[in-house]
Amino acid sequence: EWVRLEVPAARLGLKPGTLIDGWAFAQHGGTVYWDKAGLRTFTPQEGQTFDSLTAWVRAQRASGGALLPKPIQQIIQLDRSKRTSEQKKQLLDYFIENAYAKTRPLFEPLHQKLAEVEKQRAALDKEIPTTLVSFERKEPRPAYILKRGEYDQKGEKVERQTPAFLPPMPEGAPRDRLGFAQWLVAPNHPLTARVAVNRFWQQFFGTGIVKTAEDFGLQGEPPSHPELLDWLAVDFREHGWDIKRLVRQIVLSAAYRQSSKVTPDRLAKDPNNRLVSRGPRFRLDAEMLRDQALAVSGLLAERLGGPSIKPWQPPGLWEAVGYTSSNTAKFVPDTGHEKVHRRSLYIFWKRTAPPPQMTTFDAPSREACFVRRERTNTPLQALVLMNEPQYVEAARALAERTLREGGATPRQRLAYMFQLVTCRPPDDRELDELVAAYGDHLSS
């Protein structure tokens, strides 16, 4: 006959938390057969699992629950009466998914799949390029006058404000970049609108109303037409800073549409056309000149965006100023219509070796910002137009286009070509000279 024998641990003097390494069986007289021996406890022993949420919580609280997620640790440390219904649900869900023996196997495939997805996401995140971003501080950093410009030699503390000789910040504007932007476009700001319209005037007339477009201060030149500058600035601002409207306003004006021909009397009185006594006449900038040649010849690739391009340059130009280990030590020109014939905006510039066809036509270096370009007239420019491969290619393409579209006779073709290049038809004298030059060239 089998007998089940249970002895309360307290009867033996064992306190809660006591560790039991094992037990020994002793008998006196006769033979006793032992079947199973073990402990009955709320805390599962090695290899066992919890069947009770209460017991599991009690055990985790006693051990500190270091392996549990942080939110679950915080819930366990709370008294049961102080847990919200949401916290109780969260605790039960975690127990069912991760601790209860009868349900945990059901969730293990889902956990494995989730771990695999998170691994894939982590790998994807590593492939995504990152960049630095800026954000506003909660409290602005204090600024000081630095003695002799030394960052560690702080002088008097200064506040965010405009210089005293300029208008103050708008009332209620924040003292940050947003407030600065509002101040720049405020109606009482004396410079923003004037500088803007002067830059556009300079683009169309070659020289701004204020010649020193980069300097409206005491060291700059005064405006040639101050009332005109003021009127354009106010009109530009009052019409929502509409650039398209301003451009239309300038090119439709009588000043812009007048002839560029000049009489000796006007030339003597206005040699530099500062009084706008005649229409503007000046050479295009380097980038516009190349783009114009590609456009009229039909070669211009009009795709927007994308990487820089490397049209032809004299061989060995980069090697003289390049580091042998640099990726720009040797110039490798691009090939293909979509790369070679794109706008000059996309040309790759090496600071120490800029494109020579650009610098020949006074394109400034990229080492500084130039608001106003100087314009020169040198024999090198004529040599570039006659011999530089892209201009030669543009001339050939223009000739082929003229043969296809310009008519049947040389006179028709020359008139067509002249209008393509100059945007106006030739007069009889110009066309006669072109036909004569064409005949001389054909017979030579």
PDB file of N, CA and C in Angstrom, residues 208-246:
ATOM      1  N   GLY A 208      23.731  97.143 -63.368  1.00  0.00           N
ATOM      2  CA  GLY A 208      22.587  97.448 -62.534  1.00  0.00           C
ATOM      3  C   GLY A 208      22.352  98.943 -62.407  1.00  0.00           C
ATOM      4  N   ILE A 209      21.162  99.307 -61.934  1.00  0.00           N
ATOM      5  CA  ILE A 209      20.903 100.715 -61.620  1.00  0.00           C
ATOM      6  C   ILE A 209      21.930 101.193 -60.597  1.00  0.00           C
ATOM      7  N   VAL A 210      22.242 100.320 -59.641  1.00  0.00           N
ATOM      8  CA  VAL A 210      23.420 100.505 -58.787  1.00  0.00           C
ATOM      9  C   VAL A 210      24.508  99.616 -59.375  1.00  0.00           C
ATOM     10  N   LYS A 211      25.555 100.218 -59.923  1.00  0.00           N
ATOM     11  CA  LYS A 211      26.574  99.445 -60.631  1.00  0.00           C
ATOM     12  C   LYS A 211      27.232  98.428 -59.721  1.00  0.00           C
ATOM     13  N   THR A 212      27.541  98.837 -58.495  1.00  0.00           N
ATOM     14  CA  THR A 212      28.158  97.915 -57.534  1.00  0.00           C
ATOM     15  C   THR A 212      27.053  97.079 -56.896  1.00  0.00           C
ATOM     16  N   ALA A 213      26.580  96.086 -57.630  1.00  0.00           N
ATOM     17  CA  ALA A 213      25.440  95.292 -57.162  1.00  0.00           C
ATOM     18  C   ALA A 213      25.739  94.558 -55.872  1.00  0.00           C
ATOM     19  N   GLU A 214      27.021  94.327 -55.598  1.00  0.00           N
ATOM     20  CA  GLU A 214      27.401  93.617 -54.380  1.00  0.00           C
ATOM     21  C   GLU A 214      27.554  94.538 -53.177  1.00  0.00           C
ATOM     22  N   ASP A 215      27.450  95.856 -53.383  1.00  0.00           N
ATOM     23  CA  ASP A 215      27.703  96.802 -52.296  1.00  0.00           C
ATOM     24  C   ASP A 215      26.766  98.001 -52.425  1.00  0.00           C
ATOM     25  N   PHE A 216      25.746  98.046 -51.571  1.00  0.00           N
ATOM     26  CA  PHE A 216      24.829  99.185 -51.523  1.00  0.00           C
ATOM     27  C   PHE A 216      25.222 100.158 -50.411  1.00  0.00           C
ATOM     28  N   GLY A 217      26.399  99.973 -49.853  1.00  0.00           N
ATOM     29  CA  GLY A 217      26.824 100.808 -48.743  1.00  0.00           C
ATOM     30  C   GLY A 217      27.563 102.050 -49.187  1.00  0.00           C
ATOM     31  N   LEU A 218      28.299 102.638 -48.245  1.00  0.00           N
ATOM     32  CA  LEU A 218      28.988 103.901 -48.501  1.00  0.00           C
ATOM     33  C   LEU A 218      30.089 103.751 -49.542  1.00  0.00           C
ATOM     34  N   GLN A 219      30.666 102.559 -49.664  1.00  0.00           N
ATOM     35  CA  GLN A 219      31.753 102.354 -50.618  1.00  0.00           C
ATOM     36  C   GLN A 219      31.243 101.962 -52.001  1.00  0.00           C
ATOM     37  N   GLY A 220      29.940 101.760 -52.144  1.00  0.00           N
ATOM     38  CA  GLY A 220      29.378 101.452 -53.447  1.00  0.00           C
ATOM     39  C   GLY A 220      28.989 102.708 -54.197  1.00  0.00           C
ATOM     40  N   GLU A 221      28.691 102.533 -55.484  1.00  0.00           N
ATOM     41  CA  GLU A 221      28.271 103.670 -56.304  1.00  0.00           C
ATOM     42  C   GLU A 221      26.802 104.001 -56.051  1.00  0.00           C
ATOM     43  N   PRO A 222      26.430 105.263 -56.106  1.00  0.00           N
ATOM     44  CA  PRO A 222      25.012 105.627 -55.961  1.00  0.00           C
ATOM     45  C   PRO A 222      24.233 105.185 -57.195  1.00  0.00           C
ATOM     46  N   PRO A 223      22.925 105.001 -57.081  1.00  0.00           N
ATOM     47  CA  PRO A 223      22.125 104.573 -58.240  1.00  0.00           C
ATOM     48  C   PRO A 223      22.071 105.646 -59.315  1.00  0.00           C
ATOM     49  N   SER A 224      22.054 105.201 -60.559  1.00  0.00           N
ATOM     50  CA  SER A 224      21.946 106.149 -61.670  1.00  0.00           C
ATOM     51  C   SER A 224      20.533 106.723 -61.766  1.00  0.00           C
ATOM     52  N   HIS A 225      19.542 105.953 -61.351  1.00  0.00           N
ATOM     53  CA  HIS A 225      18.144 106.389 -61.387  1.00  0.00           C
ATOM     54  C   HIS A 225      17.496 105.994 -60.055  1.00  0.00           C
ATOM     55  N   PRO A 226      17.712 106.754 -58.997  1.00  0.00           N
ATOM     56  CA  PRO A 226      17.202 106.364 -57.670  1.00  0.00           C
ATOM     57  C   PRO A 226      15.687 106.246 -57.615  1.00  0.00           C
ATOM     58  N   GLU A 227      14.963 107.152 -58.297  1.00  0.00           N
ATOM     59  CA  GLU A 227      13.505 107.075 -58.258  1.00  0.00           C
ATOM     60  C   GLU A 227      13.005 105.809 -58.948  1.00  0.00           C
ATOM     61  N   LEU A 228      13.641 105.438 -60.045  1.00  0.00           N
ATOM     62  CA  LEU A 228      13.261 104.209 -60.743  1.00  0.00           C
ATOM     63  C   LEU A 228      13.518 102.996 -59.861  1.00  0.00           C
ATOM     64  N   LEU A 229      14.662 102.968 -59.196  1.00  0.00           N
ATOM     65  CA  LEU A 229      14.985 101.851 -58.309  1.00  0.00           C
ATOM     66  C   LEU A 229      13.954 101.732 -57.187  1.00  0.00           C
ATOM     67  N   ASP A 230      13.592 102.868 -56.586  1.00  0.00           N
ATOM     68  CA  ASP A 230      12.604 102.845 -55.510  1.00  0.00           C
ATOM     69  C   ASP A 230      11.250 102.355 -56.018  1.00  0.00           C
ATOM     70  N   TRP A 231      10.836 102.855 -57.179  1.00  0.00           N
ATOM     71  CA  TRP A 231       9.533 102.462 -57.714  1.00  0.00           C
ATOM     72  C   TRP A 231       9.492 100.970 -58.036  1.00  0.00           C
ATOM     73  N   LEU A 232      10.536 100.461 -58.678  1.00  0.00           N
ATOM     74  CA  LEU A 232      10.586  99.034 -59.002  1.00  0.00           C
ATOM     75  C   LEU A 232      10.567  98.186 -57.736  1.00  0.00           C
ATOM     76  N   ALA A 233      11.300  98.619 -56.701  1.00  0.00           N
ATOM     77  CA  ALA A 233      11.364  97.853 -55.457  1.00  0.00           C
ATOM     78  C   ALA A 233      10.003  97.795 -54.773  1.00  0.00           C
ATOM     79  N   VAL A 234       9.335  98.935 -54.673  1.00  0.00           N
ATOM     80  CA  VAL A 234       8.018  98.971 -54.024  1.00  0.00           C
ATOM     81  C   VAL A 234       7.006  98.161 -54.828  1.00  0.00           C
ATOM     82  N   ASP A 235       7.022  98.318 -56.141  1.00  0.00           N
ATOM     83  CA  ASP A 235       6.091  97.582 -56.996  1.00  0.00           C
ATOM     84  C   ASP A 235       6.341  96.080 -56.899  1.00  0.00           C
ATOM     85  N   PHE A 236       7.603  95.678 -56.851  1.00  0.00           N
ATOM     86  CA  PHE A 236       7.972  94.269 -56.736  1.00  0.00           C
ATOM     87  C   PHE A 236       7.445  93.686 -55.422  1.00  0.00           C
ATOM     88  N   ARG A 237       7.614  94.425 -54.330  1.00  0.00           N
ATOM     89  CA  ARG A 237       7.162  93.939 -53.033  1.00  0.00           C
ATOM     90  C   ARG A 237       5.642  93.901 -52.945  1.00  0.00           C
ATOM     91  N   GLU A 238       4.981  94.947 -53.449  1.00  0.00           N
ATOM     92  CA  GLU A 238       3.525  95.023 -53.340  1.00  0.00           C
ATOM     93  C   GLU A 238       2.816  93.995 -54.213  1.00  0.00           C
ATOM     94  N   HIS A 239       3.493  93.434 -55.183  1.00  0.00           N
ATOM     95  CA  HIS A 239       2.894  92.401 -56.037  1.00  0.00           C
ATOM     96  C   HIS A 239       3.417  91.010 -55.677  1.00  0.00           C
ATOM     97  N   GLY A 240       3.712  90.822 -54.395  1.00  0.00           N
ATOM     98  CA  GLY A 240       4.036  89.486 -53.905  1.00  0.00           C
ATOM     99  C   GLY A 240       5.378  88.954 -54.332  1.00  0.00           C
ATOM    100  N   TRP A 241       6.332  89.829 -54.597  1.00  0.00           N
ATOM    101  CA  TRP A 241       7.682  89.405 -55.003  1.00  0.00           C
ATOM    102  C   TRP A 241       7.613  88.494 -56.227  1.00  0.00           C
ATOM    103  N   ASP A 242       6.771  88.865 -57.172  1.00  0.00           N
ATOM    104  CA  ASP A 242       6.527  88.060 -58.375  1.00  0.00           C
ATOM    105  C   ASP A 242       7.652  88.312 -59.384  1.00  0.00           C
ATOM    106  N   ILE A 243       8.583  87.366 -59.480  1.00  0.00           N
ATOM    107  CA  ILE A 243       9.745  87.535 -60.356  1.00  0.00           C
ATOM    108  C   ILE A 243       9.325  87.522 -61.827  1.00  0.00           C
ATOM    109  N   LYS A 244       8.410  86.630 -62.170  1.00  0.00           N
ATOM    110  CA  LYS A 244       7.975  86.548 -63.568  1.00  0.00           C
ATOM    111  C   LYS A 244       7.370  87.872 -64.017  1.00  0.00           C
ATOM    112  N   ARG A 245       6.582  88.488 -63.153  1.00  0.00           N
ATOM    113  CA  ARG A 245       5.982  89.782 -63.489  1.00  0.00           C
ATOM    114  C   ARG A 245       7.055  90.850 -63.645  1.00  0.00           C
ATOM    115  N   LEU A 246       8.065  90.830 -62.778  1.00  0.00           N
ATOM    116  CA  LEU A 246       9.141  91.820 -62.864  1.00  0.00           C
ATOM    117  C   LEU A 246       9.922  91.667 -64.166  1.00  0.00           C
TER     118      LEU A 246
END
